């Protein structure tokens, strides 16, 4: 249904998923038949709108000497293009989304979300590295000592064997 | 030794430089999926469409979110406006001429003039 997997090589055909558009149309005007041609047209209008809005936001961004288009640029673009009445709704949904995201971050136990400042994390990391190095060094030292002890034992056995053999020669 | 590896992995994944809780983290794909639940249209697709224009700079996650939401609101306006003409004509099927009329009825929709006739 929706052309999710297929990335068309023709840029002009890069559009929003038909299924989403159809679903939205159905919710907006539920009991009305919409000709397929009309759906296609609405789809194209939406794509054009995206280009229009991002282009305007881009201009505003450039005028402010910024490198990244941010939320404020988009909101100003809406005003400028005569879609100022979208602003309130759009901002409201953005706030909701951020609130949900913030709540999730608070509940998250992932390292970057614990709110531990970077310097502290670095310090802890250094500590763990140092500790690991110490343990590694100690383990190597022990291994070396064991090897030496074993080597000594072998050479002692050798020499006592030699002594034994001398008795028989 | 295992401790060190785990911490190293965690730190290479994490973006500890971004402590700005006001901004939706950009690198965080799960966050993007979650915010999509508030929208009908996929943010990632909108971002791809934006990138078709070579002059358009990178946009923040928030910006693309707003553009996506605005597009939804736009679709709603356009459909409702077109339907006005369908109802006026006492028809049950929304046709191209309804959309045409809708485009002409509002100044802010003038950018769509000619879009309906573009070869596709």
PDB file of C-alpha atoms in Angstrom:
ATOM      1  CA  UNK A   1       0.000   0.000   0.000  1.00  0.00           C
ATOM      2  CA  UNK A   2       2.160   2.853   1.222  1.00  0.00           C
ATOM      3  CA  UNK A   3       5.338   3.020  -0.810  1.00  0.00           C
ATOM      4  CA  UNK A   4       7.354   2.563   2.341  1.00  0.00           C
ATOM      5  CA  UNK A   5      10.101   0.303   1.058  1.00  0.00           C
ATOM      6  CA  UNK A   6      10.583   1.592  -2.456  1.00  0.00           C
ATOM      7  CA  UNK A   7      12.682   4.716  -2.672  1.00  0.00           C
ATOM      8  CA  UNK A   8      11.921   6.111  -6.093  1.00  0.00           C
ATOM      9  CA  UNK A   9      14.952   7.309  -7.984  1.00  0.00           C
ATOM     10  CA  UNK A  10      12.880  10.139  -9.468  1.00  0.00           C
ATOM     11  CA  UNK A  11      12.950  13.001  -6.979  1.00  0.00           C
ATOM     12  CA  UNK A  12       9.706  14.410  -8.277  1.00  0.00           C
ATOM     13  CA  UNK A  13       7.891  11.328  -7.114  1.00  0.00           C
ATOM     14  CA  UNK A  14       9.053  11.673  -3.556  1.00  0.00           C
ATOM     15  CA  UNK A  15       5.761  12.167  -1.809  1.00  0.00           C
ATOM     16  CA  UNK A  16       3.980  11.507   1.438  1.00  0.00           C
ATOM     17  CA  UNK A  17       2.595   8.017   1.926  1.00  0.00           C
ATOM     18  CA  UNK A  18      -0.797   7.634   0.259  1.00  0.00           C
ATOM     19  CA  UNK A  19      -2.190   5.557   3.085  1.00  0.00           C
ATOM     20  CA  UNK A  20      -1.558   8.329   5.624  1.00  0.00           C
ATOM     21  CA  UNK A  21      -3.139  10.927   3.366  1.00  0.00           C
ATOM     22  CA  UNK A  22      -6.174   8.764   2.699  1.00  0.00           C
ATOM     23  CA  UNK A  23      -6.612   8.068   6.381  1.00  0.00           C
ATOM     24  CA  UNK A  24      -6.502  11.754   7.195  1.00  0.00           C
ATOM     25  CA  UNK A  25      -8.968  12.667   4.451  1.00  0.00           C
ATOM     26  CA  UNK A  26     -11.328  10.004   5.759  1.00  0.00           C
ATOM     27  CA  UNK A  27     -11.149  11.496   9.247  1.00  0.00           C
ATOM     28  CA  UNK A  28     -11.739  15.019   8.017  1.00  0.00           C
ATOM     29  CA  UNK A  29     -14.638  14.352   5.637  1.00  0.00           C
ATOM     30  CA  UNK A  30     -15.895  10.929   6.637  1.00  0.00           C
ATOM     31  CA  UNK A  31     -18.968  10.431   4.510  1.00  0.00           C
ATOM     32  CA  UNK A  32     -17.680  11.865   1.296  1.00  0.00           C
ATOM     33  CA  UNK A  33     -16.333   9.953  -1.637  1.00  0.00           C
ATOM     34  CA  UNK A  34     -13.073  11.273  -2.884  1.00  0.00           C
ATOM     35  CA  UNK A  35     -12.097  10.506  -6.441  1.00  0.00           C
ATOM     36  CA  UNK A  36      -8.663   8.927  -6.807  1.00  0.00           C
ATOM     37  CA  UNK A  37      -7.590  11.822  -8.924  1.00  0.00           C
ATOM     38  CA  UNK A  38      -8.523  14.172  -6.122  1.00  0.00           C
ATOM     39  CA  UNK A  39      -6.520  12.186  -3.603  1.00  0.00           C
ATOM     40  CA  UNK A  40      -3.530  12.400  -5.877  1.00  0.00           C
ATOM     41  CA  UNK A  41      -3.989  16.143  -6.186  1.00  0.00           C
ATOM     42  CA  UNK A  42      -4.281  16.670  -2.456  1.00  0.00           C
ATOM     43  CA  UNK A  43      -1.133  14.604  -2.020  1.00  0.00           C
ATOM     44  CA  UNK A  44       0.745  16.815  -4.452  1.00  0.00           C
ATOM     45  CA  UNK A  45      -0.538  19.968  -2.808  1.00  0.00           C
ATOM     46  CA  UNK A  46       0.816  18.746   0.519  1.00  0.00           C
ATOM     47  CA  UNK A  47       4.217  18.069  -0.993  1.00  0.00           C
ATOM     48  CA  UNK A  48       4.209  21.557  -2.484  1.00  0.00           C
ATOM     49  CA  UNK A  49       3.304  22.957   0.893  1.00  0.00           C
ATOM     50  CA  UNK A  50       6.291  21.264   2.477  1.00  0.00           C
ATOM     51  CA  UNK A  51       8.584  22.818  -0.138  1.00  0.00           C
ATOM     52  CA  UNK A  52       6.991  26.223   0.305  1.00  0.00           C
ATOM     53  CA  UNK A  53       7.233  26.187   4.086  1.00  0.00           C
ATOM     54  CA  UNK A  54      10.768  24.831   4.260  1.00  0.00           C
ATOM     55  CA  UNK A  55      11.939  27.283   1.625  1.00  0.00           C
ATOM     56  CA  UNK A  56      10.476  30.215   3.533  1.00  0.00           C
ATOM     57  CA  UNK A  57      11.860  28.952   6.823  1.00  0.00           C
ATOM     58  CA  UNK A  58      15.205  28.555   5.094  1.00  0.00           C
ATOM     59  CA  UNK A  59      15.169  32.191   3.969  1.00  0.00           C
ATOM     60  CA  UNK A  60      14.364  33.366   7.469  1.00  0.00           C
ATOM     61  CA  UNK A  61      17.153  31.154   8.773  1.00  0.00           C
ATOM     62  CA  UNK A  62      19.619  32.677   6.308  1.00  0.00           C
ATOM     63  CA  UNK A  63      18.563  36.190   7.249  1.00  0.00           C
ATOM     64  CA  UNK A  64      19.405  35.393  10.832  1.00  0.00           C
ATOM     65  CA  UNK A  65      22.794  34.069   9.793  1.00  0.00           C
ATOM     66  CA  UNK A  66      22.039  30.695  11.302  1.00  0.00           C
ATOM     67  CA  UNK A  67      23.105  27.342   9.863  1.00  0.00           C
ATOM     68  CA  UNK A  68      20.247  25.216  11.092  1.00  0.00           C
ATOM     69  CA  UNK A  69      16.573  25.828  10.570  1.00  0.00           C
ATOM     70  CA  UNK A  70      14.925  25.818  13.965  1.00  0.00           C
ATOM     71  CA  UNK A  71      11.382  25.835  15.291  1.00  0.00           C
ATOM     72  CA  UNK A  72      11.169  29.601  15.493  1.00  0.00           C
ATOM     73  CA  UNK A  73      12.067  29.960  11.823  1.00  0.00           C
ATOM     74  CA  UNK A  74       9.261  27.637  10.873  1.00  0.00           C
ATOM     75  CA  UNK A  75       6.748  29.493  13.024  1.00  0.00           C
ATOM     76  CA  UNK A  76       7.749  32.817  11.510  1.00  0.00           C
ATOM     77  CA  UNK A  77       7.475  31.285   8.064  1.00  0.00           C
ATOM     78  CA  UNK A  78       3.913  30.211   8.811  1.00  0.00           C
ATOM     79  CA  UNK A  79       3.030  33.766   9.777  1.00  0.00           C
ATOM     80  CA  UNK A  80       4.697  35.180   6.702  1.00  0.00           C
ATOM     81  CA  UNK A  81       2.938  32.806   4.320  1.00  0.00           C
ATOM     82  CA  UNK A  82      -0.487  33.520   5.704  1.00  0.00           C
ATOM     83  CA  UNK A  83      -0.830  30.326   7.709  1.00  0.00           C
ATOM     84  CA  UNK A  84      -0.529  32.003  11.071  1.00  0.00           C
ATOM     85  CA  UNK A  85      -3.611  30.255  12.340  1.00  0.00           C
ATOM     86  CA  UNK A  86      -1.693  26.982  12.232  1.00  0.00           C
ATOM     87  CA  UNK A  87       0.780  28.359  14.729  1.00  0.00           C
ATOM     88  CA  UNK A  88      -1.202  27.804  17.884  1.00  0.00           C
ATOM     89  CA  UNK A  89      -2.026  24.183  17.103  1.00  0.00           C
ATOM     90  CA  UNK A  90       1.457  23.355  15.915  1.00  0.00           C
ATOM     91  CA  UNK A  91       3.089  24.869  18.992  1.00  0.00           C
ATOM     92  CA  UNK A  92       0.682  23.050  21.276  1.00  0.00           C
ATOM     93  CA  UNK A  93       1.483  19.656  19.770  1.00  0.00           C
ATOM     94  CA  UNK A  94       5.196  20.384  19.952  1.00  0.00           C
ATOM     95  CA  UNK A  95       4.876  21.215  23.654  1.00  0.00           C
ATOM     96  CA  UNK A  96       2.966  18.002  24.301  1.00  0.00           C
ATOM     97  CA  UNK A  97       5.581  16.001  22.494  1.00  0.00           C
ATOM     98  CA  UNK A  98       8.430  17.592  24.448  1.00  0.00           C
ATOM     99  CA  UNK A  99       6.587  16.966  27.704  1.00  0.00           C
ATOM    100  CA  UNK A 100       6.183  13.307  26.839  1.00  0.00           C
ATOM    101  CA  UNK A 101       9.824  13.043  25.832  1.00  0.00           C
ATOM    102  CA  UNK A 102      10.955  14.753  29.037  1.00  0.00           C
ATOM    103  CA  UNK A 103       8.845  12.431  31.137  1.00  0.00           C
ATOM    104  CA  UNK A 104      10.340   9.448  29.375  1.00  0.00           C
ATOM    105  CA  UNK A 105      13.850  10.759  29.915  1.00  0.00           C
ATOM    106  CA  UNK A 106      13.197  11.104  33.620  1.00  0.00           C
ATOM    107  CA  UNK A 107      12.088   7.509  33.754  1.00  0.00           C
ATOM    108  CA  UNK A 108      14.971   6.328  31.669  1.00  0.00           C
ATOM    109  CA  UNK A 109      17.957   4.696  33.303  1.00  0.00           C
ATOM    110  CA  UNK A 110      20.210   5.064  30.293  1.00  0.00           C
ATOM    111  CA  UNK A 111      23.559   6.525  31.165  1.00  0.00           C
ATOM    112  CA  UNK A 112      23.156   9.751  29.217  1.00  0.00           C
ATOM    113  CA  UNK A 113      19.782  10.455  30.764  1.00  0.00           C
ATOM    114  CA  UNK A 114      20.742  10.107  34.396  1.00  0.00           C
ATOM    115  CA  UNK A 115      21.611  13.782  34.588  1.00  0.00           C
ATOM    116  CA  UNK A 116      25.128  13.113  35.733  1.00  0.00           C
ATOM    117  CA  UNK A 117      27.275  15.913  34.375  1.00  0.00           C
ATOM    118  CA  UNK A 118      29.889  15.009  31.810  1.00  0.00           C
ATOM    119  CA  UNK A 119      32.866  15.884  34.020  1.00  0.00           C
ATOM    120  CA  UNK A 120      31.630  13.502  36.672  1.00  0.00           C
ATOM    121  CA  UNK A 121      31.104  10.727  34.152  1.00  0.00           C
ATOM    122  CA  UNK A 122      34.606  11.287  32.795  1.00  0.00           C
ATOM    123  CA  UNK A 123      36.022  11.168  36.312  1.00  0.00           C
ATOM    124  CA  UNK A 124      34.238   7.892  36.994  1.00  0.00           C
ATOM    125  CA  UNK A 125      35.475   6.522  33.719  1.00  0.00           C
ATOM    126  CA  UNK A 126      39.060   7.465  34.535  1.00  0.00           C
ATOM    127  CA  UNK A 127      38.719   5.789  37.910  1.00  0.00           C
ATOM    128  CA  UNK A 128      37.455   2.603  36.363  1.00  0.00           C
ATOM    129  CA  UNK A 129      40.237   2.601  33.774  1.00  0.00           C
ATOM    130  CA  UNK A 130      42.866   3.156  36.466  1.00  0.00           C
ATOM    131  CA  UNK A 131      41.426   0.398  38.572  1.00  0.00           C
ATOM    132  CA  UNK A 132      41.326  -1.939  35.601  1.00  0.00           C
ATOM    133  CA  UNK A 133      44.939  -1.121  34.777  1.00  0.00           C
ATOM    134  CA  UNK A 134      45.972  -1.886  38.333  1.00  0.00           C
ATOM    135  CA  UNK A 135      44.136  -5.160  38.351  1.00  0.00           C
ATOM    136  CA  UNK A 136      45.592  -6.063  34.994  1.00  0.00           C
ATOM    137  CA  UNK A 137      49.098  -5.211  36.160  1.00  0.00           C
ATOM    138  CA  UNK A 138      48.639  -7.209  39.326  1.00  0.00           C
ATOM    139  CA  UNK A 139      47.331 -10.178  37.372  1.00  0.00           C
ATOM    140  CA  UNK A 140      50.249 -10.013  34.948  1.00  0.00           C
ATOM    141  CA  UNK A 141      52.680  -9.758  37.811  1.00  0.00           C
ATOM    142  CA  UNK A 142      51.196 -12.783  39.418  1.00  0.00           C
ATOM    143  CA  UNK A 143      51.329 -14.714  36.145  1.00  0.00           C
ATOM    144  CA  UNK A 144      54.946 -13.783  35.678  1.00  0.00           C
ATOM    145  CA  UNK A 145      55.820 -14.884  39.180  1.00  0.00           C
ATOM    146  CA  UNK A 146      54.020 -18.159  38.658  1.00  0.00           C
ATOM    147  CA  UNK A 147      55.852 -18.705  35.381  1.00  0.00           C
ATOM    148  CA  UNK A 148      59.145 -17.987  37.030  1.00  0.00           C
ATOM    149  CA  UNK A 149      58.362 -20.320  39.895  1.00  0.00           C
ATOM    150  CA  UNK A 150      57.333 -23.044  37.483  1.00  0.00           C
ATOM    151  CA  UNK A 151      60.464 -22.524  35.398  1.00  0.00           C
ATOM    152  CA  UNK A 152      62.591 -22.762  38.476  1.00  0.00           C
ATOM    153  CA  UNK A 153      60.922 -25.985  39.509  1.00  0.00           C
ATOM    154  CA  UNK A 154      61.517 -27.452  36.085  1.00  0.00           C
ATOM    155  CA  UNK A 155      65.164 -26.499  36.072  1.00  0.00           C
ATOM    156  CA  UNK A 156      65.584 -27.876  39.591  1.00  0.00           C
ATOM    157  CA  UNK A 157      64.035 -31.151  38.525  1.00  0.00           C
ATOM    158  CA  UNK A 158      66.298 -31.193  35.489  1.00  0.00           C
ATOM    159  CA  UNK A 159      69.415 -30.711  37.496  1.00  0.00           C
ATOM    160  CA  UNK A 160      68.406 -33.312  40.079  1.00  0.00           C
ATOM    161  CA  UNK A 161      67.728 -35.748  37.192  1.00  0.00           C
ATOM    162  CA  UNK A 162      71.188 -34.954  35.814  1.00  0.00           C
ATOM    163  CA  UNK A 163      72.660 -35.709  39.188  1.00  0.00           C
ATOM    164  CA  UNK A 164      70.772 -39.020  39.265  1.00  0.00           C
ATOM    165  CA  UNK A 165      71.998 -39.891  35.799  1.00  0.00           C
ATOM    166  CA  UNK A 166      75.563 -39.210  36.727  1.00  0.00           C
ATOM    167  CA  UNK A 167      75.303 -42.038  39.210  1.00  0.00           C
ATOM    168  CA  UNK A 168      74.680 -44.477  36.428  1.00  0.00           C
ATOM    169  CA  UNK A 169      77.350 -43.346  34.005  1.00  0.00           C
TER     170      UNK A 169
ATOM    171  CA  UNK B   1      38.298  -5.772  32.216  1.00  0.00           C
ATOM    172  CA  UNK B   2      34.610  -6.321  31.475  1.00  0.00           C
ATOM    173  CA  UNK B   3      33.669  -3.179  33.391  1.00  0.00           C
ATOM    174  CA  UNK B   4      35.891  -1.085  31.189  1.00  0.00           C
ATOM    175  CA  UNK B   5      34.418  -2.470  27.992  1.00  0.00           C
ATOM    176  CA  UNK B   6      30.869  -1.808  29.114  1.00  0.00           C
ATOM    177  CA  UNK B   7      31.575   1.763  30.096  1.00  0.00           C
ATOM    178  CA  UNK B   8      33.404   2.343  26.836  1.00  0.00           C
ATOM    179  CA  UNK B   9      30.451   1.039  24.875  1.00  0.00           C
ATOM    180  CA  UNK B  10      27.984   3.166  26.837  1.00  0.00           C
ATOM    181  CA  UNK B  11      30.057   6.296  26.371  1.00  0.00           C
ATOM    182  CA  UNK B  12      30.517   5.806  22.664  1.00  0.00           C
ATOM    183  CA  UNK B  13      26.755   5.433  22.247  1.00  0.00           C
ATOM    184  CA  UNK B  14      25.756   8.328  24.431  1.00  0.00           C
ATOM    185  CA  UNK B  15      25.596  11.943  23.449  1.00  0.00           C
ATOM    186  CA  UNK B  16      26.593  13.380  26.797  1.00  0.00           C
ATOM    187  CA  UNK B  17      27.387  16.769  25.297  1.00  0.00           C
ATOM    188  CA  UNK B  18      23.719  17.576  24.752  1.00  0.00           C
ATOM    189  CA  UNK B  19      22.379  18.560  28.148  1.00  0.00           C
ATOM    190  CA  UNK B  20      19.788  20.904  26.715  1.00  0.00           C
ATOM    191  CA  UNK B  21      16.554  19.413  27.941  1.00  0.00           C
ATOM    192  CA  UNK B  22      14.554  21.870  25.884  1.00  0.00           C
ATOM    193  CA  UNK B  23      15.545  20.328  22.600  1.00  0.00           C
ATOM    194  CA  UNK B  24      14.319  16.974  21.398  1.00  0.00           C
ATOM    195  CA  UNK B  25      17.547  15.001  20.951  1.00  0.00           C
ATOM    196  CA  UNK B  26      18.303  14.654  17.287  1.00  0.00           C
ATOM    197  CA  UNK B  27      20.351  11.497  17.281  1.00  0.00           C
ATOM    198  CA  UNK B  28      17.775   9.601  19.242  1.00  0.00           C
ATOM    199  CA  UNK B  29      15.738   7.492  16.835  1.00  0.00           C
ATOM    200  CA  UNK B  30      13.424   6.062  19.491  1.00  0.00           C
ATOM    201  CA  UNK B  31      12.496   9.637  20.389  1.00  0.00           C
ATOM    202  CA  UNK B  32      11.578  10.308  16.797  1.00  0.00           C
ATOM    203  CA  UNK B  33       9.341   7.260  16.706  1.00  0.00           C
ATOM    204  CA  UNK B  34       7.630   8.332  19.883  1.00  0.00           C
ATOM    205  CA  UNK B  35       6.935  11.834  18.612  1.00  0.00           C
ATOM    206  CA  UNK B  36       5.510  10.327  15.456  1.00  0.00           C
ATOM    207  CA  UNK B  37       2.707   8.857  17.491  1.00  0.00           C
ATOM    208  CA  UNK B  38       1.369  12.379  17.825  1.00  0.00           C
ATOM    209  CA  UNK B  39       1.386  12.824  14.094  1.00  0.00           C
ATOM    210  CA  UNK B  40      -0.232  11.065  11.167  1.00  0.00           C
ATOM    211  CA  UNK B  41       2.528  11.820   8.725  1.00  0.00           C
ATOM    212  CA  UNK B  42       6.035  10.382   9.064  1.00  0.00           C
ATOM    213  CA  UNK B  43       8.640  12.966  10.085  1.00  0.00           C
ATOM    214  CA  UNK B  44      11.404  11.101   8.284  1.00  0.00           C
ATOM    215  CA  UNK B  45       9.592  11.285   4.966  1.00  0.00           C
ATOM    216  CA  UNK B  46       8.946  14.998   5.409  1.00  0.00           C
ATOM    217  CA  UNK B  47      12.645  15.498   6.083  1.00  0.00           C
ATOM    218  CA  UNK B  48      13.524  13.620   2.900  1.00  0.00           C
ATOM    219  CA  UNK B  49      11.137  15.751   0.861  1.00  0.00           C
ATOM    220  CA  UNK B  50      12.681  18.905   2.315  1.00  0.00           C
ATOM    221  CA  UNK B  51      16.115  17.738   1.274  1.00  0.00           C
ATOM    222  CA  UNK B  52      15.051  17.619  -2.374  1.00  0.00           C
ATOM    223  CA  UNK B  53      15.679  21.354  -2.413  1.00  0.00           C
ATOM    224  CA  UNK B  54      19.470  21.722  -2.444  1.00  0.00           C
ATOM    225  CA  UNK B  55      19.302  25.202  -0.940  1.00  0.00           C
ATOM    226  CA  UNK B  56      17.486  24.191   2.193  1.00  0.00           C
ATOM    227  CA  UNK B  57      19.762  23.891   5.208  1.00  0.00           C
ATOM    228  CA  UNK B  58      19.686  21.188   7.822  1.00  0.00           C
ATOM    229  CA  UNK B  59      16.655  21.542  10.035  1.00  0.00           C
ATOM    230  CA  UNK B  60      16.389  20.659  13.689  1.00  0.00           C
ATOM    231  CA  UNK B  61      14.169  17.838  14.841  1.00  0.00           C
ATOM    232  CA  UNK B  62      11.742  20.385  16.244  1.00  0.00           C
ATOM    233  CA  UNK B  63      11.602  22.269  12.965  1.00  0.00           C
ATOM    234  CA  UNK B  64      10.812  19.166  10.936  1.00  0.00           C
ATOM    235  CA  UNK B  65       8.225  18.215  13.526  1.00  0.00           C
ATOM    236  CA  UNK B  66       6.530  21.597  13.134  1.00  0.00           C
ATOM    237  CA  UNK B  67       6.617  21.396   9.358  1.00  0.00           C
ATOM    238  CA  UNK B  68       5.044  17.951   9.530  1.00  0.00           C
ATOM    239  CA  UNK B  69       2.310  19.127  11.843  1.00  0.00           C
ATOM    240  CA  UNK B  70       1.726  22.213   9.691  1.00  0.00           C
ATOM    241  CA  UNK B  71       1.333  20.007   6.639  1.00  0.00           C
ATOM    242  CA  UNK B  72      -1.312  18.006   8.449  1.00  0.00           C
ATOM    243  CA  UNK B  73      -3.147  21.198   9.348  1.00  0.00           C
ATOM    244  CA  UNK B  74      -2.797  22.330   5.751  1.00  0.00           C
ATOM    245  CA  UNK B  75      -4.303  19.113   4.463  1.00  0.00           C
ATOM    246  CA  UNK B  76      -7.180  19.537   6.851  1.00  0.00           C
ATOM    247  CA  UNK B  77      -7.823  23.096   5.668  1.00  0.00           C
ATOM    248  CA  UNK B  78      -7.590  22.171   2.005  1.00  0.00           C
ATOM    249  CA  UNK B  79      -9.887  19.178   2.314  1.00  0.00           C
ATOM    250  CA  UNK B  80     -12.476  21.102   4.312  1.00  0.00           C
ATOM    251  CA  UNK B  81     -12.377  24.034   1.938  1.00  0.00           C
ATOM    252  CA  UNK B  82     -12.715  21.804  -1.120  1.00  0.00           C
ATOM    253  CA  UNK B  83     -15.585  19.999   0.534  1.00  0.00           C
ATOM    254  CA  UNK B  84     -17.423  23.309   0.903  1.00  0.00           C
ATOM    255  CA  UNK B  85     -17.667  23.425  -2.873  1.00  0.00           C
ATOM    256  CA  UNK B  86     -18.657  19.772  -3.086  1.00  0.00           C
ATOM    257  CA  UNK B  87     -21.537  20.444  -0.720  1.00  0.00           C
ATOM    258  CA  UNK B  88     -22.457  23.617  -2.570  1.00  0.00           C
ATOM    259  CA  UNK B  89     -22.758  21.582  -5.751  1.00  0.00           C
ATOM    260  CA  UNK B  90     -24.877  19.086  -3.822  1.00  0.00           C
ATOM    261  CA  UNK B  91     -22.499  16.284  -4.767  1.00  0.00           C
ATOM    262  CA  UNK B  92     -21.238  13.304  -2.830  1.00  0.00           C
ATOM    263  CA  UNK B  93     -17.889  13.012  -4.511  1.00  0.00           C
ATOM    264  CA  UNK B  94     -15.062  15.474  -4.047  1.00  0.00           C
ATOM    265  CA  UNK B  95     -13.665  16.354  -7.461  1.00  0.00           C
ATOM    266  CA  UNK B  96     -10.776  18.255  -8.946  1.00  0.00           C
ATOM    267  CA  UNK B  97     -12.886  21.336  -9.554  1.00  0.00           C
ATOM    268  CA  UNK B  98     -13.643  21.525  -5.849  1.00  0.00           C
ATOM    269  CA  UNK B  99      -9.949  21.641  -5.103  1.00  0.00           C
ATOM    270  CA  UNK B 100      -9.485  24.207  -7.863  1.00  0.00           C
ATOM    271  CA  UNK B 101     -12.122  26.410  -6.312  1.00  0.00           C
ATOM    272  CA  UNK B 102     -10.620  25.982  -2.890  1.00  0.00           C
ATOM    273  CA  UNK B 103      -7.243  27.133  -4.176  1.00  0.00           C
ATOM    274  CA  UNK B 104      -8.754  30.238  -5.653  1.00  0.00           C
ATOM    275  CA  UNK B 105     -10.750  31.068  -2.580  1.00  0.00           C
ATOM    276  CA  UNK B 106      -7.791  31.928  -0.356  1.00  0.00           C
ATOM    277  CA  UNK B 107      -4.755  34.110  -1.023  1.00  0.00           C
ATOM    278  CA  UNK B 108      -2.463  31.903   0.970  1.00  0.00           C
ATOM    279  CA  UNK B 109      -3.249  29.027  -1.386  1.00  0.00           C
ATOM    280  CA  UNK B 110      -2.160  30.863  -4.497  1.00  0.00           C
ATOM    281  CA  UNK B 111       1.149  29.000  -4.457  1.00  0.00           C
ATOM    282  CA  UNK B 112      -0.833  25.977  -5.625  1.00  0.00           C
ATOM    283  CA  UNK B 113      -1.988  27.546  -8.825  1.00  0.00           C
ATOM    284  CA  UNK B 114      -0.684  25.435 -11.669  1.00  0.00           C
ATOM    285  CA  UNK B 115       0.176  22.489  -9.433  1.00  0.00           C
ATOM    286  CA  UNK B 116      -2.998  20.708 -10.370  1.00  0.00           C
ATOM    287  CA  UNK B 117      -2.217  20.969 -14.023  1.00  0.00           C
ATOM    288  CA  UNK B 118       1.415  19.936 -13.778  1.00  0.00           C
ATOM    289  CA  UNK B 119       2.193  16.772 -15.746  1.00  0.00           C
ATOM    290  CA  UNK B 120       2.972  13.877 -13.441  1.00  0.00           C
TER     291      UNK B 120
END
